[in-house]
Amino acid sequence: MKKVLYAVLSVFSFAFFMFFYNQQVFAEVDLKELEKEVSQEQISSEMDDIIVMQNEVASILGSYEEIQNYGTVYIDRANGFKIVIGFKNEDLITNRIKNVLSEKLGEKVEFAVTDITYNELSKIKDDIFDNRESLESSGIHITSVGVDEENNKVNVIANKVDNLSIASQLFEEKYGGTDDIINFVFDPEAKNYMEFSRRDNHSILGGGIGLQLPDGGTCSTAFTATQGNTKFLATAGHCLNGDGSIIRQWSNNVGTDHVSYFQSRGFDIGLINVTNSGRKISNYIFANAVTYYDAKYTNSGSFLMNQYVCKAGITTNYTCGQVQETSTSYKDDVTGVTVKDVVKIYATGNTTEF
């Protein structure tokens, strides 16, 4: 069976069909669908529709995240592209959302009935993940737990199960009645991958360019940000310590290690203060170029199930994938840090490992 590597992306903005048989069970992925080449035009067009949806929902509910109390949202790719919103209950507010989005997006949006909300799934996910030490003492070694909004399930991936019958009993006792919600996958080779990742000094700072750290390691910039007159480069939290040390981009000093929330809070986001670097900041991205920036940030939003997303960096260059879980928690294999609320994606066909 062809194996598929997955990666996790930090979320900045925002089945347990009880497979306890005496055999190995792996998550199945539609590889033919993933291997279809996706154009930048398609990604951009879909993002425009997603932003319209999220902005309209936010205008009705006060914030887009509030929809997580009403149901689930994902992208259906069975026949192209369609945003599917599942509501657990119907009321005047959900009817208003339906009317507004139907007018704005037409056939690009569809509404369904769901028996569980995103926040209810997320609560189950957090409960399982927070109790993983107890589960490990019973012989169940969990590598990650994530929310699958398309199938209304919580995916639990374990790379070691000492006794399948005992494991089954434990989950029935703890999560009785949720056997149609939890999808347990036993994969002895399951690991959590965190990719670091252009080698040149840029007078204009943006996303996707290389950083060199005091310990000799390398990382990549994600985007730039400001707070008042203070300028920042954002990168992965595991790249920084928040100790004020000098950070280089690529071989020239660019700023100081301002803050990291990786060790302290489990959020893989960090900031480099570049106010006094003498370099300009921009919304540019060094995506798939060979000489200069070739993309830029135009908007932000929340991830949707099955959405195409791309990243750029030193190690893996430019890679794209499809969102497979919208909220995943795991314990990093290398650092031992518990990371929460990240997005898991599968790599698409014509890219490097992701």
Short mmCIF file of C-alpha atoms in Angstrom, two decimals:
data_model
loop_
_atom_site.label_atom_id
_atom_site.label_comp_id
_atom_site.label_asym_id
_atom_site.label_seq_id
_atom_site.Cartn_x
_atom_site.Cartn_y
_atom_site.Cartn_z
CA MET A 1 0.00 0.00 0.00
CA LYS A 2 1.37 3.41 -0.92
CA LYS A 3 2.27 5.38 2.20
CA VAL A 4 1.42 9.05 2.52
CA LEU A 5 3.41 11.39 4.73
CA TYR A 6 1.57 14.12 6.59
CA ALA A 7 2.72 17.41 8.03
CA VAL A 8 1.23 19.83 10.52
CA LEU A 9 0.71 23.56 10.07
CA SER A 10 0.11 25.99 12.92
CA VAL A 11 -3.32 27.61 12.98
CA PHE A 12 -2.72 31.35 13.26
CA SER A 13 -6.31 32.66 12.75
CA PHE A 14 -8.03 31.17 12.91
CA ALA A 15 -14.28 5.95 11.93
CA PHE A 16 -13.54 5.11 16.64
CA PHE A 17 -15.24 2.75 14.13
CA MET A 18 -13.58 0.72 16.93
CA PHE A 19 -11.07 -1.02 14.68
CA PHE A 20 -9.79 -3.28 17.45
CA TYR A 21 -9.15 -6.35 15.38
CA ASN A 22 -6.02 -8.48 15.54
CA GLN A 23 -4.55 -6.81 12.51
CA GLN A 24 -2.95 -3.55 11.46
CA VAL A 25 -5.32 -0.85 10.28
CA PHE A 26 -4.21 2.17 8.25
CA ALA A 27 -5.97 5.37 7.28
CA GLU A 28 -7.10 5.26 3.68
CA VAL A 29 -6.59 8.32 1.47
CA ASP A 30 -7.87 8.98 -2.05
CA LEU A 31 -4.44 9.20 -3.68
CA LYS A 32 -5.82 9.73 -7.19
CA GLU A 33 -7.63 12.82 -5.98
CA LEU A 34 -4.55 14.10 -4.16
CA GLU A 35 -2.31 13.55 -7.17
CA LYS A 36 -4.34 15.82 -9.43
CA GLU A 37 -2.29 18.88 -10.31
CA VAL A 38 -3.76 22.00 -8.75
CA SER A 39 -3.21 25.36 -10.43
CA GLN A 40 -2.51 28.55 -8.52
CA GLU A 41 -5.57 30.04 -10.24
CA GLN A 42 -7.76 27.33 -8.73
CA ILE A 43 -6.30 27.82 -5.26
CA SER A 44 -6.81 31.59 -5.53
CA SER A 45 -10.38 31.26 -6.80
CA GLU A 46 -11.32 28.85 -4.03
CA MET A 47 -9.74 31.10 -1.42
CA ASP A 48 -11.84 34.03 -2.66
CA ASP A 49 -15.02 32.00 -2.11
CA ILE A 50 -13.83 30.81 1.31
CA ILE A 51 -13.10 34.37 2.41
CA VAL A 52 -16.54 35.52 1.22
CA MET A 53 -18.14 32.73 3.26
CA GLN A 54 -16.10 33.43 6.37
CA ASN A 55 -16.66 37.20 6.22
CA GLU A 56 -20.42 36.83 5.79
CA VAL A 57 -20.63 34.35 8.68
CA ALA A 58 -18.56 36.71 10.84
CA SER A 59 -20.88 39.61 10.03
CA ILE A 60 -23.86 37.57 11.26
CA LEU A 61 -22.33 35.80 14.27
CA GLY A 62 -19.81 38.44 15.35
CA SER A 63 -16.83 36.22 14.53
CA TYR A 64 -16.31 33.31 12.17
CA GLU A 65 -15.23 31.02 15.01
CA GLU A 66 -18.78 31.17 16.43
CA ILE A 67 -19.97 28.83 13.69
CA GLN A 68 -18.07 26.08 15.51
CA ASN A 69 -20.89 26.11 18.08
CA TYR A 70 -23.48 25.51 15.35
CA GLY A 71 -21.96 22.64 13.38
CA THR A 72 -19.13 21.85 10.98
CA VAL A 73 -17.66 23.28 7.78
CA TYR A 74 -15.64 21.50 5.10
CA ILE A 75 -14.98 21.40 1.35
CA ASP A 76 -16.59 18.68 -0.76
CA ARG A 77 -14.42 17.76 -3.77
CA ALA A 78 -16.55 14.89 -5.08
CA ASN A 79 -17.60 17.03 -8.04
CA GLY A 80 -15.13 19.89 -8.03
CA PHE A 81 -15.41 22.47 -5.24
CA LYS A 82 -18.26 23.07 -2.83
CA ILE A 83 -18.33 24.50 0.69
CA VAL A 84 -20.53 22.33 2.92
CA ILE A 85 -21.88 23.73 6.18
CA GLY A 86 -23.56 21.28 8.53
CA PHE A 87 -25.90 22.66 11.20
CA LYS A 88 -26.81 20.62 14.26
CA ASN A 89 -29.90 22.73 14.96
CA GLU A 90 -31.97 25.10 12.84
CA ASP A 91 -33.02 28.57 14.01
CA LEU A 92 -33.43 32.12 12.71
CA ILE A 93 -29.67 32.67 12.72
CA THR A 94 -28.85 29.54 10.71
CA ASN A 95 -31.64 30.42 8.27
CA ARG A 96 -30.11 33.86 7.81
CA ILE A 97 -26.69 32.32 7.16
CA LYS A 98 -28.23 30.00 4.58
CA ASN A 99 -30.03 32.83 2.79
CA VAL A 100 -27.03 35.16 2.68
CA LEU A 101 -24.51 32.53 1.55
CA SER A 102 -26.87 31.07 -1.03
CA GLU A 103 -27.23 34.53 -2.54
CA LYS A 104 -23.47 35.25 -2.43
CA LEU A 105 -22.08 31.85 -3.49
CA GLY A 106 -24.91 30.09 -5.30
CA GLU A 107 -24.06 26.47 -6.11
CA LYS A 108 -20.64 26.79 -4.46
CA VAL A 109 -22.22 26.33 -1.03
CA GLU A 110 -24.38 23.52 0.32
CA PHE A 111 -26.07 23.00 3.68
CA ALA A 112 -26.50 19.73 5.55
CA VAL A 113 -27.69 18.36 8.88
CA THR A 114 -25.07 17.15 11.36
CA ASP A 115 -25.50 15.47 14.73
CA ILE A 116 -22.42 17.08 16.28
CA THR A 117 -20.64 20.44 16.23
CA TYR A 118 -16.98 21.24 15.67
CA ASN A 119 -16.59 22.32 19.30
CA GLU A 120 -18.11 19.06 20.52
CA LEU A 121 -15.66 17.10 18.36
CA SER A 122 -12.82 19.30 19.59
CA LYS A 123 -13.77 18.65 23.22
CA ILE A 124 -13.59 14.88 22.64
CA LYS A 125 -10.25 15.34 20.85
CA ASP A 126 -8.81 17.35 23.75
CA ASP A 127 -10.09 14.91 26.35
CA ILE A 128 -8.45 11.95 24.62
CA PHE A 129 -5.19 13.79 24.03
CA ASP A 130 -5.00 15.20 27.56
CA ASN A 131 -5.46 11.66 28.94
CA ARG A 132 -2.86 10.04 26.69
CA GLU A 133 -0.47 9.35 29.59
CA SER A 134 -3.15 7.28 31.28
CA LEU A 135 -3.80 5.50 28.00
CA GLU A 136 -0.07 4.87 27.55
CA SER A 137 0.07 3.22 30.98
CA SER A 138 -2.58 0.86 29.63
CA GLY A 139 -0.51 0.08 26.54
CA ILE A 140 -2.07 2.52 24.05
CA HIS A 141 0.58 4.87 22.61
CA ILE A 142 -1.15 7.74 20.78
CA THR A 143 0.80 9.85 18.27
CA SER A 144 -1.95 12.32 17.35
CA VAL A 145 -5.62 13.13 17.80
CA GLY A 146 -7.45 15.28 15.25
CA VAL A 147 -10.85 16.59 14.19
CA ASP A 148 -12.31 15.36 10.88
CA GLU A 149 -15.19 17.72 10.08
CA GLU A 150 -16.13 16.02 6.81
CA ASN A 151 -16.90 12.69 8.49
CA ASN A 152 -17.93 14.11 11.89
CA LYS A 153 -15.27 12.07 13.63
CA VAL A 154 -12.22 12.33 15.87
CA ASN A 155 -9.20 10.54 14.37
CA VAL A 156 -6.99 8.79 16.94
CA ILE A 157 -3.68 7.48 15.57
CA ALA A 158 -1.63 5.07 17.68
CA ASN A 159 1.71 3.45 16.83
CA LYS A 160 1.60 0.87 19.61
CA VAL A 161 -1.26 -1.08 21.20
CA ASP A 162 -0.19 -3.78 23.66
CA ASN A 163 -3.56 -5.46 23.99
CA LEU A 164 -6.33 -4.72 21.52
CA SER A 165 -9.14 -6.19 23.62
CA ILE A 166 -8.13 -4.18 26.70
CA ALA A 167 -7.84 -1.07 24.55
CA SER A 168 -11.34 -1.65 23.21
CA GLN A 169 -12.73 -2.03 26.73
CA LEU A 170 -10.98 1.14 27.95
CA PHE A 171 -12.40 3.27 25.18
CA GLU A 172 -15.87 1.81 25.61
CA GLU A 173 -15.78 2.65 29.33
CA LYS A 174 -14.40 6.15 28.78
CA TYR A 175 -16.22 7.10 25.60
CA GLY A 176 -19.23 4.83 25.63
CA GLY A 177 -21.77 5.76 22.97
CA THR A 178 -19.16 7.50 20.82
CA ASP A 179 -18.16 4.50 18.73
CA ASP A 180 -19.68 6.19 15.69
CA ILE A 181 -17.65 9.36 16.32
CA ILE A 182 -14.11 8.11 17.01
CA ASN A 183 -11.96 6.64 14.24
CA PHE A 184 -9.08 4.63 15.70
CA VAL A 185 -6.12 3.96 13.39
CA PHE A 186 -3.28 1.65 14.38
CA ASP A 187 -0.13 2.56 12.42
CA PRO A 188 3.15 1.24 13.89
CA GLU A 189 5.12 3.62 11.65
CA ALA A 190 3.19 6.77 12.58
CA LYS A 191 5.39 9.79 13.34
CA ASN A 192 4.92 13.52 13.62
CA TYR A 193 6.96 15.52 11.13
CA MET A 194 7.85 19.19 11.55
CA GLU A 195 9.50 20.62 8.46
CA PHE A 196 12.02 23.50 8.70
CA SER A 197 12.55 25.48 5.79
CA ARG A 198 15.90 30.61 0.66
CA ARG A 199 19.40 31.09 0.93
CA ASP A 200 20.14 34.76 0.25
CA ASN A 201 20.06 38.07 2.07
CA HIS A 202 16.89 39.99 1.18
CA SER A 203 16.69 43.75 1.59
CA ILE A 204 12.90 43.40 1.61
CA LEU A 205 11.65 40.84 4.11
CA GLY A 206 8.72 38.51 3.42
CA GLY A 207 7.60 34.91 3.78
CA GLY A 208 9.40 31.76 2.64
CA ILE A 209 12.99 32.98 3.06
CA GLY A 210 15.72 31.40 5.15
CA LEU A 211 16.84 32.14 8.69
CA GLN A 212 20.00 31.03 10.48
CA LEU A 213 19.78 30.45 14.20
CA PRO A 214 22.43 30.89 16.92
CA ASP A 215 22.79 27.11 17.28
CA GLY A 216 23.55 26.73 13.55
CA GLY A 217 20.12 25.47 12.57
CA THR A 218 17.95 26.92 9.82
CA CYS A 219 14.29 27.87 9.65
CA SER A 220 12.02 29.86 7.34
CA THR A 221 9.97 33.01 7.65
CA ALA A 222 6.19 32.68 7.54
CA PHE A 223 5.10 36.32 7.19
CA THR A 224 5.76 39.82 8.50
CA ALA A 225 3.75 41.71 11.11
CA THR A 226 3.66 45.03 12.94
CA GLN A 227 2.49 46.30 16.32
CA GLY A 228 2.55 50.06 16.34
CA ASN A 229 6.00 51.03 15.06
CA THR A 230 7.53 47.66 15.93
CA LYS A 231 8.23 45.30 13.01
CA PHE A 232 8.34 41.53 13.24
CA LEU A 233 9.13 38.42 11.22
CA ALA A 234 6.98 35.44 12.14
CA THR A 235 8.42 31.94 12.11
CA ALA A 236 7.84 28.59 13.79
CA GLY A 237 7.97 28.72 17.57
CA HIS A 238 10.29 25.72 17.76
CA CYS A 239 12.92 27.84 15.97
CA LEU A 240 13.14 30.41 18.78
CA ASN A 241 13.65 30.65 22.54
CA GLY A 242 12.46 34.21 23.21
CA ASP A 243 15.85 35.03 24.73
CA GLY A 244 16.81 38.14 22.73
CA SER A 245 19.60 36.39 20.83
CA ILE A 246 20.66 37.55 17.35
CA ILE A 247 18.90 35.95 14.37
CA ARG A 248 20.33 36.09 10.83
CA GLN A 249 18.65 36.22 7.42
CA TRP A 250 20.44 34.58 5.59
CA SER A 251 24.00 35.37 6.64
CA ASN A 252 23.41 38.94 7.87
CA ASN A 253 21.92 39.90 11.20
CA VAL A 254 18.21 40.69 10.86
CA GLY A 255 16.89 41.06 14.40
CA THR A 256 16.46 39.59 17.85
CA ASP A 257 14.62 36.54 19.13
CA HIS A 258 11.54 38.28 20.57
CA VAL A 259 9.17 35.55 21.74
CA SER A 260 8.30 31.88 21.30
CA TYR A 261 5.11 30.21 22.47
CA PHE A 262 6.25 26.69 21.62
CA GLN A 263 7.65 25.46 24.93
CA SER A 264 5.40 27.57 27.16
CA ARG A 265 2.01 27.21 25.48
CA GLY A 266 2.33 24.55 22.79
CA PHE A 267 1.69 27.02 19.97
CA ASP A 268 4.27 26.71 17.20
CA ILE A 269 4.60 30.45 16.53
CA GLY A 270 7.45 32.83 17.28
CA LEU A 271 8.39 36.43 16.50
CA ILE A 272 11.68 38.10 15.55
CA ASN A 273 11.96 41.85 16.21
CA VAL A 274 13.37 43.41 13.01
CA THR A 275 12.58 47.08 13.79
CA ASN A 276 16.25 48.10 13.74
CA SER A 277 17.35 45.82 10.91
CA GLY A 278 17.41 48.55 8.26
CA ARG A 279 15.36 46.27 6.02
CA LYS A 280 11.85 46.84 4.75
CA ILE A 281 9.01 44.43 5.49
CA SER A 282 6.38 43.38 2.95
CA ASN A 283 3.48 41.03 2.31
CA TYR A 284 5.53 39.19 -0.35
CA ILE A 285 6.15 35.44 -0.37
CA PHE A 286 9.11 33.63 -1.93
CA ALA A 287 6.91 30.77 -3.13
CA ASN A 288 8.07 28.94 -6.24
CA ALA A 289 10.59 31.40 -7.64
CA VAL A 290 14.26 31.20 -8.55
CA THR A 291 15.21 34.86 -8.19
CA TYR A 292 12.67 36.95 -6.25
CA TYR A 293 9.30 37.02 -4.53
CA ASP A 294 6.54 35.67 -6.75
CA ALA A 295 3.46 35.73 -4.49
CA LYS A 296 1.94 37.83 -1.74
CA TYR A 297 -0.53 37.69 1.11
CA THR A 298 -3.87 39.29 0.29
CA ASN A 299 -6.14 38.02 3.05
CA SER A 300 -6.45 35.60 5.95
CA GLY A 301 -9.02 33.07 7.11
CA SER A 302 -9.60 29.74 8.81
CA PHE A 303 -8.71 26.35 7.33
CA LEU A 304 -11.46 24.16 5.90
CA MET A 305 -11.51 20.38 5.53
CA ASN A 306 -10.19 19.38 2.05
CA GLN A 307 -8.93 22.89 1.29
CA TYR A 308 -5.76 23.15 -0.82
CA VAL A 309 -2.96 24.95 1.02
CA CYS A 310 0.68 25.64 0.15
CA LYS A 311 3.86 26.52 2.01
CA ALA A 312 7.34 27.67 1.07
CA GLY A 313 10.61 27.20 2.92
CA ILE A 314 14.27 26.23 3.00
CA THR A 315 13.95 22.47 3.48
CA THR A 316 11.00 21.52 1.28
CA ASN A 317 10.87 24.50 -1.12
CA TYR A 318 7.33 25.01 -2.46
CA THR A 319 4.83 22.30 -1.56
CA CYS A 320 1.05 22.05 -1.56
CA GLY A 321 -1.36 19.70 0.12
CA GLN A 322 -4.94 19.12 1.14
CA VAL A 323 -6.27 19.71 4.66
CA GLN A 324 -7.04 16.36 6.26
CA GLU A 325 -7.79 17.49 9.83
CA THR A 326 -8.66 21.01 10.94
CA SER A 327 -7.51 20.64 14.54
CA THR A 328 -4.87 18.14 15.65
CA SER A 329 -2.91 17.72 18.87
CA TYR A 330 0.28 15.69 19.21
CA LYS A 331 3.49 15.34 21.19
CA ASP A 332 6.51 16.27 19.08
CA ASP A 333 8.85 13.29 18.72
CA VAL A 334 12.04 15.37 18.83
CA THR A 335 11.40 18.06 21.45
CA GLY A 336 8.82 16.30 23.58
CA VAL A 337 6.66 19.43 23.47
CA THR A 338 2.90 19.00 23.39
CA VAL A 339 1.49 20.94 20.43
CA LYS A 340 -2.21 21.74 20.17
CA ASP A 341 -4.58 23.09 17.52
CA VAL A 342 -2.62 22.55 14.33
CA VAL A 343 -3.78 21.59 10.85
CA LYS A 344 -2.73 18.26 9.32
CA ILE A 345 -2.36 17.97 5.56
CA TYR A 346 -1.48 15.30 3.02
CA ALA A 347 1.02 15.99 0.24
CA THR A 348 -0.21 16.26 -3.32
CA GLY A 349 1.26 14.53 -6.34
CA ASN A 350 3.97 16.65 -7.94
CA THR A 351 5.59 18.03 -4.80
CA THR A 352 8.45 17.00 -2.54
CA GLU A 353 7.81 15.32 0.80
CA PHE A 354 5.53 17.50 2.89
#
